[in-house]
Each structure stands twice: as C-alpha cells, then as structure tokens.
PDB file of C-alpha atoms in Angstrom:
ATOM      1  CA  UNK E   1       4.533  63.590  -9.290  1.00 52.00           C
ATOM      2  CA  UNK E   2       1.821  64.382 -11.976  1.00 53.00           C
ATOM      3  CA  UNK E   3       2.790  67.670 -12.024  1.00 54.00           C
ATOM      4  CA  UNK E   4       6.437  66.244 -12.712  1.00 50.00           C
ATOM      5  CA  UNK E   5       5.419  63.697 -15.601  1.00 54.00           C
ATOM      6  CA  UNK E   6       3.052  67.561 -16.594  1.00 58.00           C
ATOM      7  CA  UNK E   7       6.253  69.668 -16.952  1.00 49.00           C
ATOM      8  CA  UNK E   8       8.463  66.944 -18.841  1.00 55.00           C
ATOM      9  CA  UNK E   9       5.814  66.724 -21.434  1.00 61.00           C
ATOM     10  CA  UNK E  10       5.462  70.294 -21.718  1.00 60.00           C
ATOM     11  CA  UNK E  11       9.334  70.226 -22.203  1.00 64.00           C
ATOM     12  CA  UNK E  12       9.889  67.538 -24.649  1.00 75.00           C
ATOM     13  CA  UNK E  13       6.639  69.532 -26.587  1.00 78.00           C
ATOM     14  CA  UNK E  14       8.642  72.628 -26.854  1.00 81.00           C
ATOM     15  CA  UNK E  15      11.280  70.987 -28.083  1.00 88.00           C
ATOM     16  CA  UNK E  16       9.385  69.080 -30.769  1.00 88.00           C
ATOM     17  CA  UNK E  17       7.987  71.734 -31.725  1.00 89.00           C
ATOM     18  CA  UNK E  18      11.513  74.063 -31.706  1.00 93.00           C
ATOM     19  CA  UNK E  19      12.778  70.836 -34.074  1.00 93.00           C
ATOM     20  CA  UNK E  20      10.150  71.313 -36.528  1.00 95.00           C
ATOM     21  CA  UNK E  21      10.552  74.994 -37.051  1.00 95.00           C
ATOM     22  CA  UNK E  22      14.366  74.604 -37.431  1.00 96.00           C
ATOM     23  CA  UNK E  23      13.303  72.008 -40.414  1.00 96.00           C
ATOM     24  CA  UNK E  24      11.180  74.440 -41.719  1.00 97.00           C
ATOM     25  CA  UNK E  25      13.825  76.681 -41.663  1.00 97.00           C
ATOM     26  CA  UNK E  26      15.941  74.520 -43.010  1.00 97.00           C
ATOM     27  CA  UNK E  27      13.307  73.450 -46.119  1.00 98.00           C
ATOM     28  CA  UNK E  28      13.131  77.493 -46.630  1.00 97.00           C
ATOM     29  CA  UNK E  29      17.332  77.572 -47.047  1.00 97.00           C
ATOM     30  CA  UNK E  30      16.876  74.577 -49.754  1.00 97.00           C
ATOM     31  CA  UNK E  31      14.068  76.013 -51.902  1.00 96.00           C
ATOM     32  CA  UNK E  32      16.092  79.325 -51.867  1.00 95.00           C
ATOM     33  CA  UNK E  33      19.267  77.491 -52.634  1.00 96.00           C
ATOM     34  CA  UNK E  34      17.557  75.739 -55.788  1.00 96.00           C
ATOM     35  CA  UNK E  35      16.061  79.433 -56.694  1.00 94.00           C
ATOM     36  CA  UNK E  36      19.798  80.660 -56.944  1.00 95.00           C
ATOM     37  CA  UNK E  37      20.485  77.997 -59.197  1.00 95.00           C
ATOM     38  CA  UNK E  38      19.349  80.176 -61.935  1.00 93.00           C
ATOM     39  CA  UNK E  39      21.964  82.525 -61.438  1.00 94.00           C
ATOM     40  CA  UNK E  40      24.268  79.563 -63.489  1.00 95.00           C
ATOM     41  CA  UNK E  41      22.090  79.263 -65.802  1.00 95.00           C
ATOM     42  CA  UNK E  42      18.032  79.385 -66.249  1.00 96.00           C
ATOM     43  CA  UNK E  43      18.295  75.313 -66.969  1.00 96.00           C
ATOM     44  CA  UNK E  44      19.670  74.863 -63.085  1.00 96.00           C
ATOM     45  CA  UNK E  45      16.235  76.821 -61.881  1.00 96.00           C
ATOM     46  CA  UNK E  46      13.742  75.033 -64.511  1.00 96.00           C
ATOM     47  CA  UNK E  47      14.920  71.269 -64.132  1.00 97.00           C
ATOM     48  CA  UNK E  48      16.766  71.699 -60.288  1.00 97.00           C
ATOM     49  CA  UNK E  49      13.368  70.602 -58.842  1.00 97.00           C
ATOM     50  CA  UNK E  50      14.318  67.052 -59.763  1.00 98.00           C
ATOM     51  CA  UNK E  51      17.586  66.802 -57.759  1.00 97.00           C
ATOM     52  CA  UNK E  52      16.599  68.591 -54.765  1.00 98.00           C
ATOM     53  CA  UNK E  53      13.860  66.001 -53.512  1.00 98.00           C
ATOM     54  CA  UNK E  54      17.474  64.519 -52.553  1.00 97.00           C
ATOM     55  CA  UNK E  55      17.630  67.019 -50.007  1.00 97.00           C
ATOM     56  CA  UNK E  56      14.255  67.420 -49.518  1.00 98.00           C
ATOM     57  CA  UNK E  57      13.931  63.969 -47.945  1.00 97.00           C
ATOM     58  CA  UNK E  58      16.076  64.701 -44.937  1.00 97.00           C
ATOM     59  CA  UNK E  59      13.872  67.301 -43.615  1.00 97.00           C
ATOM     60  CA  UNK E  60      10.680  65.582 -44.477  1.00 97.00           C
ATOM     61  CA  UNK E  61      12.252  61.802 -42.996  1.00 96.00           C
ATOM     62  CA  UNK E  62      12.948  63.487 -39.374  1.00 96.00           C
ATOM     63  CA  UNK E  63      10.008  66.229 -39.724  1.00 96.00           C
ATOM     64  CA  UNK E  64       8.182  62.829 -39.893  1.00 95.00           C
ATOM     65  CA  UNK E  65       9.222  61.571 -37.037  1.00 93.00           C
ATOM     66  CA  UNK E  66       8.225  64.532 -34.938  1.00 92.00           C
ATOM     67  CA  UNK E  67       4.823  64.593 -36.509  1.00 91.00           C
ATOM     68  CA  UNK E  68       3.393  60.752 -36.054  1.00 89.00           C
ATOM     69  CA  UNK E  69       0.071  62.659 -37.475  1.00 90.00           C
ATOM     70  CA  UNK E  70      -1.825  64.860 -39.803  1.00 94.00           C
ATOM     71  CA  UNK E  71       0.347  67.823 -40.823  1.00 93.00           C
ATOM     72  CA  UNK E  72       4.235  67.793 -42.091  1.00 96.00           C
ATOM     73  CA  UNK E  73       3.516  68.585 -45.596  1.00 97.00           C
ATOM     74  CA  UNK E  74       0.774  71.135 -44.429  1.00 97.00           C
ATOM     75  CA  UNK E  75       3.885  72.479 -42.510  1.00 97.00           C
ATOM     76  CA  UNK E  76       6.527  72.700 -44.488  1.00 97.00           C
ATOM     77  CA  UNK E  77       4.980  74.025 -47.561  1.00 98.00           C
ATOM     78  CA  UNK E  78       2.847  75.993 -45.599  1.00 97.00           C
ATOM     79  CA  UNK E  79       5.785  77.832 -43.840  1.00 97.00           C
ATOM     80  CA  UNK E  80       6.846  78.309 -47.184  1.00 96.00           C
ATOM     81  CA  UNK E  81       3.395  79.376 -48.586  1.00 96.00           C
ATOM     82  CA  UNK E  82       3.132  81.964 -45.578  1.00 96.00           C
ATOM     83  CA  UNK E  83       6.950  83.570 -46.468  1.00 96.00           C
ATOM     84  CA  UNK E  84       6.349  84.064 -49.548  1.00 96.00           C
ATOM     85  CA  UNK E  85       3.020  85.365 -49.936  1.00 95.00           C
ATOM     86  CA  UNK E  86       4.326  87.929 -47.711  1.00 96.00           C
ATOM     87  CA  UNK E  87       6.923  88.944 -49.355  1.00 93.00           C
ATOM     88  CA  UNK E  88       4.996  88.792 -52.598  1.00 91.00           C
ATOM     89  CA  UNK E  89       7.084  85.498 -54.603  1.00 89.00           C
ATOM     90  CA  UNK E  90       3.577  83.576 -54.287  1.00 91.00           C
ATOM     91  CA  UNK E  91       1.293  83.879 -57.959  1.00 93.00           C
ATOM     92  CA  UNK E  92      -1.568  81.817 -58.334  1.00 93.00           C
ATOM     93  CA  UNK E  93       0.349  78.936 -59.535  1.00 94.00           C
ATOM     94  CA  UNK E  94       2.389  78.204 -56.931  1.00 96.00           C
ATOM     95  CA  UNK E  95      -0.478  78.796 -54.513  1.00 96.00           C
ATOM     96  CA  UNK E  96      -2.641  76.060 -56.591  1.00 97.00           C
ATOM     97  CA  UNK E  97       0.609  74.026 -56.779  1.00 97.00           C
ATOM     98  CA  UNK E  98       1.419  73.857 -53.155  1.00 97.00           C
ATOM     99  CA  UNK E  99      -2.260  73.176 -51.921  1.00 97.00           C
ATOM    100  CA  UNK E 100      -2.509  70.760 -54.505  1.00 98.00           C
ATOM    101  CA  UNK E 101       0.952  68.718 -53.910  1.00 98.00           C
ATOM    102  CA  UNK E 102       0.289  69.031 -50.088  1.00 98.00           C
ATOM    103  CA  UNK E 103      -2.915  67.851 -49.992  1.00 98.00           C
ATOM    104  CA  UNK E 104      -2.023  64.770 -52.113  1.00 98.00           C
ATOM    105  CA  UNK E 105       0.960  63.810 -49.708  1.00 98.00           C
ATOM    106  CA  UNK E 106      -1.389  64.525 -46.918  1.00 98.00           C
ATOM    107  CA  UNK E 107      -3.842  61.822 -48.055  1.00 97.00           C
ATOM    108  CA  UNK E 108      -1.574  59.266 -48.994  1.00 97.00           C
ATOM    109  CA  UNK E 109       0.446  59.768 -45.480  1.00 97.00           C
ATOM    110  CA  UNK E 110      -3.194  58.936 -44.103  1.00 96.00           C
ATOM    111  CA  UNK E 111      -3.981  55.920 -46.273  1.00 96.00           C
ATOM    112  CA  UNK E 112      -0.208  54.326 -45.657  1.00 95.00           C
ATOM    113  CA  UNK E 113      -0.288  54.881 -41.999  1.00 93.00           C
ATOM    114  CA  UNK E 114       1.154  58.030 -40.264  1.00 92.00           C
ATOM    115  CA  UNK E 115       3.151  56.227 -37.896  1.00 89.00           C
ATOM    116  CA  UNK E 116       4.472  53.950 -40.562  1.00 93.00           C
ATOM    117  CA  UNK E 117       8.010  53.870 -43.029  1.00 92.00           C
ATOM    118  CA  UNK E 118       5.276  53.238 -45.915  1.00 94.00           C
ATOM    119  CA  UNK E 119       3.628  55.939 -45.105  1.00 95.00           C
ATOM    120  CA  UNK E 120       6.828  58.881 -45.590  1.00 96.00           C
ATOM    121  CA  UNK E 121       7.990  57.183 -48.401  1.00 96.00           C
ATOM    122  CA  UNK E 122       5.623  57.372 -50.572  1.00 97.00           C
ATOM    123  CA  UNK E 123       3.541  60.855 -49.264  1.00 97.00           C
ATOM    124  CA  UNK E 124       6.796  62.156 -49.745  1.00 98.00           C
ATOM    125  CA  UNK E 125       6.395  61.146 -53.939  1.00 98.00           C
ATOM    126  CA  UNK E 126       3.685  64.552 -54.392  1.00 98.00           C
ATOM    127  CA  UNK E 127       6.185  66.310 -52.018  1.00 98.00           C
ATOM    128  CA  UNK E 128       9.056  66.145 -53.824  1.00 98.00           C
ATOM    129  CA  UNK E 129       7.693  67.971 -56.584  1.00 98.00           C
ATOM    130  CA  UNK E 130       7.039  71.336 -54.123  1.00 98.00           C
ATOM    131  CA  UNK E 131      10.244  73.260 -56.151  1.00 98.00           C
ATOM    132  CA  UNK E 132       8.180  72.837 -59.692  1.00 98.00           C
ATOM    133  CA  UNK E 133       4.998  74.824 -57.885  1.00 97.00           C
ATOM    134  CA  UNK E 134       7.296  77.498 -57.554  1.00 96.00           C
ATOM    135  CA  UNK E 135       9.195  77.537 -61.433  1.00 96.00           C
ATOM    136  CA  UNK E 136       5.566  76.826 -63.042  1.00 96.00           C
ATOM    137  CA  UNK E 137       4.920  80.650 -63.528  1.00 95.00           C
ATOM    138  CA  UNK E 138       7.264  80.605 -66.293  1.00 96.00           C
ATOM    139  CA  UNK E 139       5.756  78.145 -68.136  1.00 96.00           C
ATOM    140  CA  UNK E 140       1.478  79.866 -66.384  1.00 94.00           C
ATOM    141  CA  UNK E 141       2.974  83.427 -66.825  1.00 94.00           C
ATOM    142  CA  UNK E 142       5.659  83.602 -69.540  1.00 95.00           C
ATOM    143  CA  UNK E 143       5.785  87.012 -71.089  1.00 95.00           C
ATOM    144  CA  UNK E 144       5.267  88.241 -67.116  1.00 94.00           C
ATOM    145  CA  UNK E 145       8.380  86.093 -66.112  1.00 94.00           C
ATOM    146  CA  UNK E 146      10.696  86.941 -69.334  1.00 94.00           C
ATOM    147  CA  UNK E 147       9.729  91.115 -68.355  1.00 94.00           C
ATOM    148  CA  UNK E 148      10.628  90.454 -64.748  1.00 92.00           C
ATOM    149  CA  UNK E 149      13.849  88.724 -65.972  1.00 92.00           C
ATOM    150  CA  UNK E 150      14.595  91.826 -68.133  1.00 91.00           C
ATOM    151  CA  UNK E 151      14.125  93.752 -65.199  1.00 91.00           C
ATOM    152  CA  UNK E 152      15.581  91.766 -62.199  1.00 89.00           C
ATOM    153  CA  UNK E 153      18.298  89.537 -63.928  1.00 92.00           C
ATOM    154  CA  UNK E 154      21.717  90.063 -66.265  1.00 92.00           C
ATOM    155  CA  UNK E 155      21.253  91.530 -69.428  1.00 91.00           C
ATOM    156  CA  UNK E 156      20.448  88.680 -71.985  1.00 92.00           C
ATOM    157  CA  UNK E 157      19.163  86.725 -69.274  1.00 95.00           C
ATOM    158  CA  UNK E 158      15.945  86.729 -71.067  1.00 93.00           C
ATOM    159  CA  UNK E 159      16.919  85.214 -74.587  1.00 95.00           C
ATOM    160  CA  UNK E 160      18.566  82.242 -72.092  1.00 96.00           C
ATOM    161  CA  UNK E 161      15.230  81.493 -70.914  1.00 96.00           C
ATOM    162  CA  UNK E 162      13.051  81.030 -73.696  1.00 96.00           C
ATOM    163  CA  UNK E 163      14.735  78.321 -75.405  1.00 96.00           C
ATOM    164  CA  UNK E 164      14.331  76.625 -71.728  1.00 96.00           C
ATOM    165  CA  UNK E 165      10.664  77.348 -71.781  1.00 97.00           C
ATOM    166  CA  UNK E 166      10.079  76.083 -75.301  1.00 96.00           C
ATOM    167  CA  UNK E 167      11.930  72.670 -74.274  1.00 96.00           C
ATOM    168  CA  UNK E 168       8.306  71.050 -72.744  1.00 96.00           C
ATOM    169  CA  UNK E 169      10.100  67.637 -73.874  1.00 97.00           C
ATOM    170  CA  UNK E 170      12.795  68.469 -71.460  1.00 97.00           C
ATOM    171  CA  UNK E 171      10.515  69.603 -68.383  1.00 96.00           C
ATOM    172  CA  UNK E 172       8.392  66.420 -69.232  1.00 97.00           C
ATOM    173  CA  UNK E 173      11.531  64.083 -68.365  1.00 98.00           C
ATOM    174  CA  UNK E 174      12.686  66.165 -65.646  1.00 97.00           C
ATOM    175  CA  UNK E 175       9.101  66.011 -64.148  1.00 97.00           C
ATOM    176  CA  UNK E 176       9.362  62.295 -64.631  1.00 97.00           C
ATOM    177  CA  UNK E 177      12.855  61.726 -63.140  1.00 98.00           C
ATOM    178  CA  UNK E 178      11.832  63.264 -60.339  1.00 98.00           C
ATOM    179  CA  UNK E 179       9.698  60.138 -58.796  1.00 98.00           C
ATOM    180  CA  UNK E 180      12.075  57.476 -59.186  1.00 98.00           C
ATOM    181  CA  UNK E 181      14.990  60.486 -57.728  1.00 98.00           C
ATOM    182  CA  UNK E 182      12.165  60.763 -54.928  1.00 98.00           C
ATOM    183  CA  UNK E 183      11.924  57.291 -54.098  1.00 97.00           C
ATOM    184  CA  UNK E 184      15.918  57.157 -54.372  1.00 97.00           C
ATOM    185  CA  UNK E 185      16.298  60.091 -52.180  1.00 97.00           C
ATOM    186  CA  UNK E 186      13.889  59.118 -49.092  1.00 97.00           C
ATOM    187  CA  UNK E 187      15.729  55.590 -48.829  1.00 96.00           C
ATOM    188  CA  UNK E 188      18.865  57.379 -48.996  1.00 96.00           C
ATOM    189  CA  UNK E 189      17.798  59.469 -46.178  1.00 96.00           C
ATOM    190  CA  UNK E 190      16.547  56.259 -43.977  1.00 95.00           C
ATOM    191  CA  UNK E 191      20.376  54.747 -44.131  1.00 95.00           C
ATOM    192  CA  UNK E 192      21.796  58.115 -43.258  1.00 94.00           C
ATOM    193  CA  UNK E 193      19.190  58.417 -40.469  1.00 92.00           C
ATOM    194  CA  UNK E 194      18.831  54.773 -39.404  1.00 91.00           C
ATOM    195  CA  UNK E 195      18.042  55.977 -35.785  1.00 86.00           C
ATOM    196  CA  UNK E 196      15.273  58.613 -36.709  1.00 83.00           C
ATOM    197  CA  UNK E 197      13.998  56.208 -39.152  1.00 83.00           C
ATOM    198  CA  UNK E 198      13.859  53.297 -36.476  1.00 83.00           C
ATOM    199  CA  UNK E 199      11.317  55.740 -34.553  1.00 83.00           C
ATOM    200  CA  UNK E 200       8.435  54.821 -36.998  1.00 81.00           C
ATOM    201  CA  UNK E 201       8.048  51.240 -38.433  1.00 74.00           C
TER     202      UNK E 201
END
C-alpha cells in the first residue's frame, strides 16, 4: 500500500513537473513572438512589453498553481536566462534585469502568501515587465544595437530605430501602462482559468 500511495506521488511529480517545462516552453514562444514584433516596425519591439503581460499571465496563473512555493519566476525567467545566455542574446542588462525583476516577484509572492490569489497577482506586477529586460540594451547599448541592426536587419532599419530610442517620453508611458495592463491581464487570466485559479485561495 505505501509503496502504492509512493508510486502515485512519484507520478503526479513527473507530471507537475512535465507541466511546468511545457509553460516554460510556452513563456520562451511568447518572448520570441514579442522579439519578432520588430520585424513590423522597431515601435512593436520597444513598447510590445506592455501588451504581452496579457499573455504572460496565463503561464504564470497555472505555473502558479503547480508551484504552491518558492520558485515560478526563478523558473520561468530563468529558463529564459539559461537559453539565451547560451545562445549569446543575454548582455549585462538583461542579466541585471531578469535577476532584478525575479527577485522582486519572488519576495512579494513570499510576503502575499504562496498559496494565495494575492499572492500571483501582484508578484506577477515585477514579472510582467521581464520583455523590457530584454529591449533595455537599446536604450544600455545604443550605438552597439543600431550596428547590429545595420548588420542583422533591412536596410534603413537603423534610421527607424533611433527616433524610437530618442522617444524616453514614450517608453516612460509604456513602462507605466504596463502595471495597470498587468493587473488587467492576471484577472483576465483567473476568469478564463476559474478552475486552476480555484486551486489557490
């Protein structure tokens, strides 16, 4: 019998653990979707960071639930972290950025209660702003990101993205939006996922 109860636990484990990588997975596909973005134009990838907290919150909501504990941000932004330091997309900004932004959601997740609706709503506020860690180089690093532009991206790509970069008024607001957006986005996700939600109180 013990053995039993041993082997179901082991099994609903692996599968917790299977359901967090897939929304790790599934964070990676949105931060690369809001990346493309700039392919429209380089507005979509500077100010994008405040609209995709919208999806953001699904993966973070149910990643939540899995994870009645220390650890989703760490995991999320740390699969991230990993991928891209690997593949060389991580400069010191974005390091300091994610580290930063994680460790805040981290600590409030702790002082709301892990186990607790409180709690992932508003850890999830410093999480939401994970895309701008990655866009800050261009704003840390601008001659460095106009060169790779000139290298990487269409011709006249460049002169698009300095008036962008000039705009601080613009990334201001779009920085701002993106906590009431947050807070918007994570209640949208609780009526969407009423059943995962239910799990923590």
């Amino acid at each position: 019998m013990k053995s039993s109860n041993n082997y179901s636990s082991n099994i609903r484990k692996s599968k917790r653990l299977t359901h967090c990588l897939l929304m790790a997975v599934a964070y990676l596909a949105i931060f690369i979707l809001g990346a493309s973005s700039g392919m429209i134009h380089p507005m979509c990838y500077a100010y994008i960071g405040a609209l995709l907290p919208l999806l953001f919150s699904f993966v973070y909501l149910y990643t939540a639930t899995l994870m009645p504990r220390f650890g989703v941000a760490t995991l999320l932004n740390g699969f991230l972290l990993v991928l891209f330091l690997l593949s060389g997309e991580a400069d010191g900004a974005f390091i300091i950025g994610m580290v930063v932004l994680t460790a805040l959601s981290e600590i409030i997740r702790k002082v709301k209660g892990y186990n607790t609706l409180k709690g992932v709503r508003w850890s999830f506020v410093p999480f939401a702003f994970s895309f701008f860690a990655y866009t800050l180089h261009w704003w840390t690093d601008t001659e460095g990101s106009l060169a790779a532009a000139v290298e990487e991206m269409p011709a006249g790509y460049d002169e698009l993205m300095k008036p962008v970069i000039d705009n601080i008024p613009m990334l201001v607001v779009a920085m701002i939006l993106t906590i009431p957006v947050a807070i918007l986005a994570m209640r949208l996700a609780e009526r969407a996922m009423k059943k995962t939600a239910a799990t923590v109180n």
